Amino acid sequence: MSSSNSTPPPVSNNSFNRLIAYVANLIGAEPCEGRQIRDTFSETFKARHATKVEDCFAVGAAGTTPSLENVSGDWPRPWVFFYVLTAGVALYLCLAFLLDAYQNPHLVSGMILAGSFAAPVSIVVFFMETNNLRNVSASQVAYMFITGTMVSLAAALFLFSVTDRANLGWMGASIAGLVEEPAKVLALLVLVSNRRYRYTLNGLLFGAAVGAGFAAFESAGYAFKFGLNGIVMATAQAAQQNGGGVQLRSFTDPMREIILLRGVMAPLGHVAWTAMCGGMLWKVKGDKPFSWGMLTDARFLRVLGIAAALHMVFNAEFGSLHMPLVVAQGLIAWLVIFALLADGLKQVRQEKAKLTQVDALAAS
C-alpha cells in the first residue's frame, strides 16, 4: 500500500460530514476530517480480477503487515465485501433451488447456514477492508468470530436466566438489549489485552466479528425454530382434514421468510452494535494496558448505552412503525460507526506524523 500524506484532507462542508462530526462530539470521538466519507462505496461495484480479492485476506502476518509509514490515513473505499455477499447469496439461492427441485431434506441445513451467514460475514469483510492498518489476519478474525460467539452466547444465556429470576418479563423482547450487548462486550475482552491491536480500527473489526458470529447463529436458530413451527401447524391442519401428508415446504417456507428478513436487517443489528462498542473500547484503551476501570469510562458507557437502547428499539413492538424505527436505529448505529472510523483514521495520521517527527530528529 502506498504511503499517504499525514496531513488530513480539507474538511467538507456537506451535511453528512457535519452530522458525523456532531455524533463524534456526542460520543467523545475526534471530529470528522475527511471529505471522502461520501465516496465510501464509490469502488464497490467496479469490475476487478478475482486475484485482487485475495489481497484483502492476505494481511496481518509478519510479512503482510505494512509498516506504519506505508499505511494510508485516507478514507477507505471497500469493495471485497460485496463480492463475499454476492457469493453467499448465490450459494443460498442455489441450495434453495435444488431443495425445491429435488425435495432432498439433506439440503435444508446448508440452506439455513448459507442464508444466515451470508450478510454478517460480508459485513465483517467490510470492516477488514476499512482497517487500513492491515494488521489483523483473517485467521485472527475467524478466531474472534468463533470464540466471540461461544463466549457471548454463553454469557447471554446466563444473563437471561438472571433476568428471568428478576421477573423482568414485562420488558418483553426489549430485555435483549440489556442482556446481549454486555454479553458481547464480555467476548471482546478475549483480545483487548493484546498490545499488538491497539487501534480504534482494530476494535471496530473485532466488534464486528463478535457481533457477526452472534447474529449468524441466532439467525440460524430462528430459521430452525420457524421451520419447526411450520411443521407443527401443517401437521395440525392435516389431522383436522382426516389425514394427508405434510410437505417439505411447510418446513422450509417459514425458514426462507425469516432468513430473508434477518439477512436484509443484518447491517442494522448485532454487527453494527458490537462494532460500535469494540471501536470505543479500543479507543479508550489506546496503547495502555487494559484495566477494568476502562469499562467504566464515560465514553465507553455512552456508546454501550446507545447500543443497548438501539437494540431495545429493534426488538420492541411498535406496530406499523416497527420497520421504520428499525431502519432509523440502524442508521444511528452507522453514524456512530462512521464517527469512530473517522476517529480511527485520525489516530493513524497522528501516529504517522509522530513517526515522521522522530525520523526527522534522528536524521538531524
C-alpha positions as a Python dict, from the first residue, in 0.01 Angstrom:
ca = {
    (1, 'M'): (0, 0, 0),
    (2, 'S'): (137, 335, -97),
    (3, 'S'): (234, 597, 154),
    (4, 'S'): (-16, 867, 234),
    (5, 'N'): (42, 1223, 345),
    (6, 'S'): (-31, 1253, 717),
    (7, 'T'): (-199, 1589, 663),
    (8, 'P'): (-576, 1536, 661),
    (9, 'P'): (-776, 1647, 359),
    (10, 'P'): (-978, 1966, 382),
    (11, 'V'): (-1298, 1947, 578),
    (12, 'S'): (-1602, 1903, 359),
    (13, 'N'): (-1892, 2130, 438),
    (14, 'N'): (-2163, 1883, 336),
    (15, 'S'): (-2444, 1799, 575),
    (16, 'F'): (-2343, 1433, 615),
    (17, 'N'): (-1997, 1524, 742),
    (18, 'R'): (-2148, 1778, 980),
    (19, 'L'): (-2380, 1508, 1112),
    (20, 'I'): (-2086, 1271, 1162),
    (21, 'A'): (-1899, 1549, 1344),
    (22, 'Y'): (-2199, 1603, 1571),
    (23, 'V'): (-2218, 1232, 1654),
    (24, 'A'): (-1842, 1220, 1714),
    (25, 'N'): (-1872, 1505, 1962),
    (26, 'L'): (-2165, 1330, 2131),
    (27, 'I'): (-1979, 1004, 2191),
    (28, 'G'): (-1641, 1160, 2273),
    (29, 'A'): (-1461, 1080, 1946),
    (30, 'E'): (-1247, 1309, 1734),
    (31, 'P'): (-1437, 1523, 1482),
    (32, 'C'): (-1456, 1409, 1122),
    (33, 'E'): (-1185, 1546, 894),
    (34, 'G'): (-1239, 1358, 569),
    (35, 'R'): (-1428, 1481, 270),
    (36, 'Q'): (-1414, 1131, 118),
    (37, 'I'): (-1681, 985, 350),
    (38, 'R'): (-1947, 1031, 86),
    (39, 'D'): (-1730, 824, -152),
    (40, 'T'): (-1715, 518, 77),
    (41, 'F'): (-1891, 293, -173),
    (42, 'S'): (-1755, 457, -489),
    (43, 'E'): (-1540, 149, -569),
    (44, 'T'): (-1790, -118, -464),
    (45, 'F'): (-1949, -205, -797),
    (46, 'K'): (-1646, -182, -1026),
    (47, 'A'): (-1534, -499, -1204),
    (48, 'R'): (-1200, -645, -1091),
    (49, 'H'): (-990, -953, -1147),
    (50, 'A'): (-1055, -1231, -896),
    (51, 'T'): (-692, -1226, -776),
    (52, 'K'): (-749, -878, -633),
    (53, 'V'): (-987, -1028, -377),
    (54, 'E'): (-701, -1228, -225),
    (55, 'D'): (-519, -910, -123),
    (56, 'C'): (-794, -833, 127),
    (57, 'F'): (-730, -1155, 318),
    (58, 'A'): (-350, -1178, 278),
    (59, 'V'): (-287, -942, 571),
    (60, 'G'): (-189, -946, 936),
    (61, 'A'): (107, -1186, 921),
    (62, 'A'): (469, -1089, 981),
    (63, 'G'): (535, -1050, 610),
    (64, 'T'): (200, -900, 512),
    (65, 'T'): (154, -625, 773),
    (66, 'P'): (270, -291, 632),
    (67, 'S'): (487, -59, 838),
    (68, 'L'): (308, 243, 978),
    (69, 'E'): (469, 480, 728),
    (70, 'N'): (313, 275, 447),
    (71, 'V'): (-36, 278, 596),
    (72, 'S'): (-288, 511, 435),
    (73, 'G'): (-472, 760, 653),
    (74, 'D'): (-723, 830, 378),
    (75, 'W'): (-1086, 727, 391),
    (76, 'P'): (-1120, 363, 275),
    (77, 'R'): (-1325, 255, -24),
    (78, 'P'): (-1417, -110, 42),
    (79, 'W'): (-1547, -343, -227),
    (80, 'V'): (-1450, -704, -149),
    (81, 'F'): (-1738, -731, 99),
    (82, 'F'): (-1983, -704, -192),
    (83, 'Y'): (-1815, -997, -368),
    (84, 'V'): (-1845, -1204, -49),
    (85, 'L'): (-2211, -1106, -9),
    (86, 'T'): (-2283, -1196, -371),
    (87, 'A'): (-2115, -1536, -332),
    (88, 'G'): (-2306, -1609, -10),
    (89, 'V'): (-2641, -1512, -159),
    (90, 'A'): (-2566, -1718, -471),
    (91, 'L'): (-2491, -2024, -256),
    (92, 'Y'): (-2813, -1976, -61),
    (93, 'L'): (-3023, -1938, -377),
    (94, 'C'): (-2857, -2243, -533),
    (95, 'L'): (-2938, -2460, -231),
    (96, 'A'): (-3293, -2325, -216),
    (97, 'F'): (-3343, -2403, -586),
    (98, 'L'): (-3205, -2756, -551),
    (99, 'L'): (-3424, -2812, -247),
    (100, 'D'): (-3732, -2714, -446),
    (101, 'A'): (-3627, -2918, -747),
    (102, 'Y'): (-3536, -3243, -572),
    (103, 'Q'): (-3712, -3220, -232),
    (104, 'N'): (-3400, -3355, -61),
    (105, 'P'): (-3412, -3268, 312),
    (106, 'H'): (-3032, -3306, 336),
    (107, 'L'): (-3006, -2961, 175),
    (108, 'V'): (-3202, -2786, 449),
    (109, 'S'): (-2913, -2740, 692),
    (110, 'G'): (-2691, -2598, 418),
    (111, 'M'): (-2962, -2355, 314),
    (112, 'I'): (-3002, -2236, 674),
    (113, 'L'): (-2629, -2181, 723),
    (114, 'A'): (-2570, -2014, 386),
    (115, 'G'): (-2864, -1778, 435),
    (116, 'S'): (-2781, -1698, 797),
    (117, 'F'): (-2408, -1635, 745),
    (118, 'A'): (-2400, -1451, 411),
    (119, 'A'): (-2481, -1099, 529),
    (120, 'P'): (-2300, -1100, 869),
    (121, 'V'): (-1977, -1240, 721),
    (122, 'S'): (-1979, -988, 436),
    (123, 'I'): (-2012, -703, 688),
    (124, 'V'): (-1708, -836, 875),
    (125, 'V'): (-1517, -825, 546),
    (126, 'F'): (-1626, -461, 512),
    (127, 'F'): (-1457, -387, 845),
    (128, 'M'): (-1147, -582, 739),
    (129, 'E'): (-1123, -352, 438),
    (130, 'T'): (-1172, -36, 643),
    (131, 'N'): (-892, -143, 879),
    (132, 'N'): (-627, 48, 684),
    (133, 'L'): (-358, -79, 919),
    (134, 'R'): (-395, -429, 768),
    (135, 'N'): (-255, -572, 1090),
    (136, 'V'): (-531, -825, 1165),
    (137, 'S'): (-515, -1159, 985),
    (138, 'A'): (-815, -1349, 852),
    (139, 'S'): (-736, -1627, 1100),
    (140, 'Q'): (-749, -1378, 1388),
    (141, 'V'): (-1085, -1252, 1264),
    (142, 'A'): (-1209, -1612, 1242),
    (143, 'Y'): (-1082, -1671, 1596),
    (144, 'M'): (-1282, -1375, 1725),
    (145, 'F'): (-1585, -1486, 1524),
    (146, 'I'): (-1579, -1834, 1677),
    (147, 'T'): (-1459, -1752, 2028),
    (148, 'G'): (-1677, -1443, 2046),
    (149, 'T'): (-1981, -1649, 1950),
    (150, 'M'): (-1917, -1906, 2221),
    (151, 'V'): (-1847, -1653, 2496),
    (152, 'S'): (-2127, -1412, 2405),
    (153, 'L'): (-2394, -1681, 2364),
    (154, 'A'): (-2298, -1848, 2692),
    (155, 'A'): (-2292, -1513, 2874),
    (156, 'A'): (-2624, -1406, 2721),
    (157, 'L'): (-2799, -1729, 2822),
    (158, 'F'): (-2668, -1693, 3177),
    (159, 'L'): (-2781, -1329, 3196),
    (160, 'F'): (-3123, -1422, 3056),
    (161, 'S'): (-3159, -1674, 3339),
    (162, 'V'): (-3081, -1394, 3584),
    (163, 'T'): (-3340, -1159, 3431),
    (164, 'D'): (-3598, -1440, 3437),
    (165, 'R'): (-3548, -1478, 3811),
    (166, 'A'): (-3568, -1099, 3849),
    (167, 'N'): (-3918, -1100, 3695),
    (168, 'L'): (-3828, -864, 3412),
    (169, 'G'): (-4056, -1038, 3166),
    (170, 'W'): (-4269, -724, 3143),
    (171, 'M'): (-3996, -576, 2921),
    (172, 'G'): (-4067, -835, 2654),
    (173, 'A'): (-3812, -889, 2378),
    (174, 'S'): (-3655, -550, 2451),
    (175, 'I'): (-3476, -700, 2751),
    (176, 'A'): (-3231, -847, 2499),
    (177, 'G'): (-3070, -506, 2460),
    (178, 'L'): (-2972, -502, 2827),
    (179, 'V'): (-2852, -863, 2818),
    (180, 'E'): (-2690, -933, 2484),
    (181, 'E'): (-2486, -613, 2443),
    (182, 'P'): (-2292, -661, 2771),
    (183, 'A'): (-2255, -1031, 2683),
    (184, 'K'): (-2086, -945, 2353),
    (185, 'V'): (-1863, -688, 2524),
    (186, 'L'): (-1751, -966, 2757),
    (187, 'A'): (-1644, -1162, 2450),
    (188, 'L'): (-1435, -865, 2331),
    (189, 'L'): (-1222, -893, 2644),
    (190, 'V'): (-1063, -1203, 2491),
    (191, 'L'): (-837, -981, 2277),
    (192, 'V'): (-849, -640, 2438),
    (193, 'S'): (-527, -701, 2632),
    (194, 'N'): (-323, -779, 2319),
    (195, 'R'): (-88, -479, 2277),
    (196, 'R'): (-44, -558, 1907),
    (197, 'Y'): (-401, -445, 1840),
    (198, 'R'): (-417, -100, 1994),
    (199, 'Y'): (-606, 98, 1734),
    (200, 'T'): (-968, 207, 1715),
    (201, 'L'): (-990, 49, 1369),
    (202, 'N'): (-892, -286, 1523),
    (203, 'G'): (-1166, -256, 1782),
    (204, 'L'): (-1427, -187, 1515),
    (205, 'L'): (-1320, -503, 1331),
    (206, 'F'): (-1315, -725, 1640),
    (207, 'G'): (-1653, -592, 1750),
    (208, 'A'): (-1796, -666, 1406),
    (209, 'A'): (-1656, -1021, 1418),
    (210, 'V'): (-1815, -1093, 1756),
    (211, 'G'): (-2145, -937, 1653),
    (212, 'A'): (-2148, -1129, 1324),
    (213, 'G'): (-2095, -1462, 1497),
    (214, 'F'): (-2376, -1388, 1741),
    (215, 'A'): (-2608, -1271, 1462),
    (216, 'A'): (-2538, -1563, 1228),
    (217, 'F'): (-2601, -1836, 1482),
    (218, 'E'): (-2903, -1653, 1622),
    (219, 'S'): (-3050, -1629, 1270),
    (220, 'A'): (-2985, -1999, 1210),
    (221, 'G'): (-3166, -2074, 1535),
    (222, 'Y'): (-3462, -1860, 1435),
    (223, 'A'): (-3479, -2032, 1095),
    (224, 'F'): (-3486, -2375, 1256),
    (225, 'K'): (-3749, -2264, 1509),
    (226, 'F'): (-3973, -2115, 1241),
    (227, 'G'): (-3937, -2434, 1037),
    (228, 'L'): (-4044, -2649, 1331),
    (229, 'N'): (-4341, -2421, 1394),
    (230, 'G'): (-4438, -2464, 1028),
    (231, 'I'): (-4433, -2843, 1062),
    (232, 'V'): (-4644, -2831, 1379),
    (233, 'M'): (-4904, -2611, 1211),
    (234, 'A'): (-4908, -2824, 895),
    (235, 'T'): (-4943, -3144, 1099),
    (236, 'A'): (-5233, -2997, 1296),
    (237, 'Q'): (-5407, -2891, 975),
    (238, 'A'): (-5355, -3237, 823),
    (239, 'A'): (-5506, -3401, 1132),
    (240, 'Q'): (-5812, -3177, 1111),
    (241, 'Q'): (-5855, -3281, 747),
    (242, 'N'): (-5857, -3651, 842),
    (243, 'G'): (-5509, -3739, 728),
    (244, 'G'): (-5282, -3635, 448),
    (245, 'G'): (-4908, -3590, 433),
    (246, 'V'): (-4702, -3291, 540),
    (247, 'Q'): (-4500, -3140, 257),
    (248, 'L'): (-4138, -3033, 298),
    (249, 'R'): (-4236, -2677, 201),
    (250, 'S'): (-4431, -2644, 526),
    (251, 'F'): (-4090, -2672, 695),
    (252, 'T'): (-3879, -2467, 455),
    (253, 'D'): (-4109, -2179, 356),
    (254, 'P'): (-4118, -2026, 708),
    (255, 'M'): (-3740, -2068, 719),
    (256, 'R'): (-3693, -1875, 398),
    (257, 'E'): (-3910, -1590, 518),
    (258, 'I'): (-3713, -1538, 839),
    (259, 'I'): (-3376, -1591, 665),
    (260, 'L'): (-3464, -1322, 411),
    (261, 'L'): (-3591, -1081, 678),
    (262, 'R'): (-3291, -1122, 906),
    (263, 'G'): (-3050, -1111, 613),
    (264, 'V'): (-3186, -775, 499),
    (265, 'M'): (-3180, -643, 856),
    (266, 'A'): (-2831, -779, 937),
    (267, 'P'): (-2645, -449, 871),
    (268, 'L'): (-2880, -276, 1116),
    (269, 'G'): (-2830, -514, 1407),
    (270, 'H'): (-2574, -709, 1607),
    (271, 'V'): (-2274, -646, 1383),
    (272, 'A'): (-2319, -269, 1396),
    (273, 'W'): (-2396, -254, 1769),
    (274, 'T'): (-2093, -459, 1873),
    (275, 'A'): (-1863, -281, 1627),
    (276, 'M'): (-1958, 46, 1798),
    (277, 'C'): (-1871, -93, 2139),
    (278, 'G'): (-1548, -251, 2019),
    (279, 'G'): (-1433, 67, 1847),
    (280, 'M'): (-1490, 281, 2154),
    (281, 'L'): (-1339, 27, 2395),
    (282, 'W'): (-1020, 15, 2186),
    (283, 'K'): (-1018, 395, 2165),
    (284, 'V'): (-1041, 421, 2543),
    (285, 'K'): (-765, 163, 2588),
    (286, 'G'): (-529, 307, 2326),
    (287, 'D'): (-172, 188, 2379),
    (288, 'K'): (-221, 144, 2755),
    (289, 'P'): (-252, -196, 2925),
    (290, 'F'): (-615, -296, 2971),
    (291, 'S'): (-769, -228, 3311),
    (292, 'W'): (-1122, -300, 3432),
    (293, 'G'): (-1169, 69, 3501),
    (294, 'M'): (-1179, 127, 3125),
    (295, 'L'): (-1520, -39, 3120),
    (296, 'T'): (-1648, 243, 3341),
    (297, 'D'): (-1507, 519, 3120),
    (298, 'A'): (-1789, 762, 3037),
    (299, 'R'): (-1719, 743, 2662),
    (300, 'F'): (-1743, 365, 2654),
    (301, 'L'): (-2053, 356, 2875),
    (302, 'R'): (-2216, 614, 2649),
    (303, 'V'): (-2163, 401, 2338),
    (304, 'L'): (-2264, 80, 2519),
    (305, 'G'): (-2579, 257, 2635),
    (306, 'I'): (-2655, 371, 2281),
    (307, 'A'): (-2606, 16, 2151),
    (308, 'A'): (-2834, -129, 2418),
    (309, 'A'): (-3100, 135, 2354),
    (310, 'L'): (-3089, 76, 1977),
    (311, 'H'): (-3118, -299, 2036),
    (312, 'M'): (-3422, -242, 2256),
    (313, 'V'): (-3587, -36, 1981),
    (314, 'F'): (-3501, -308, 1728),
    (315, 'N'): (-3681, -571, 1939),
    (316, 'A'): (-3975, -360, 2057),
    (317, 'E'): (-4323, -391, 1910),
    (318, 'F'): (-4441, -66, 1756),
    (319, 'G'): (-4699, -199, 1513),
    (320, 'S'): (-4679, -30, 1174),
    (321, 'L'): (-4391, 188, 1299),
    (322, 'H'): (-4168, -111, 1373),
    (323, 'M'): (-3979, -132, 1043),
    (324, 'P'): (-3927, 246, 1007),
    (325, 'L'): (-3787, 252, 1361),
    (326, 'V'): (-3563, -48, 1288),
    (327, 'V'): (-3419, 136, 989),
    (328, 'A'): (-3383, 459, 1189),
    (329, 'Q'): (-3194, 292, 1475),
    (330, 'G'): (-2969, 118, 1221),
    (331, 'L'): (-2883, 450, 1059),
    (332, 'I'): (-2796, 592, 1401),
    (333, 'A'): (-2568, 294, 1465),
    (334, 'W'): (-2385, 353, 1138),
    (335, 'L'): (-2346, 723, 1213),
    (336, 'V'): (-2166, 619, 1532),
    (337, 'I'): (-1956, 369, 1334),
    (338, 'F'): (-1858, 631, 1075),
    (339, 'A'): (-1766, 870, 1357),
    (340, 'L'): (-1541, 605, 1514),
    (341, 'L'): (-1396, 516, 1175),
    (342, 'A'): (-1306, 881, 1117),
    (343, 'D'): (-1156, 889, 1468),
    (344, 'G'): (-952, 576, 1394),
    (345, 'L'): (-816, 721, 1071),
    (346, 'K'): (-718, 1039, 1252),
    (347, 'Q'): (-534, 823, 1505),
    (348, 'V'): (-341, 664, 1218),
    (349, 'R'): (-250, 1003, 1072),
    (350, 'Q'): (-137, 1133, 1411),
    (351, 'E'): (88, 833, 1471),
    (352, 'K'): (234, 867, 1122),
    (353, 'A'): (307, 1234, 1195),
    (354, 'K'): (482, 1140, 1522),
    (355, 'L'): (689, 881, 1338),
    (356, 'T'): (789, 1140, 1079),
    (357, 'Q'): (898, 1379, 1355),
    (358, 'V'): (1104, 1108, 1523),
    (359, 'D'): (1272, 1021, 1193),
    (360, 'A'): (1345, 1389, 1130),
    (361, 'L'): (1502, 1430, 1474),
    (362, 'A'): (1710, 1116, 1424),
    (363, 'A'): (1836, 1245, 1090),
    (364, 'S'): (1928, 1589, 1225),
}
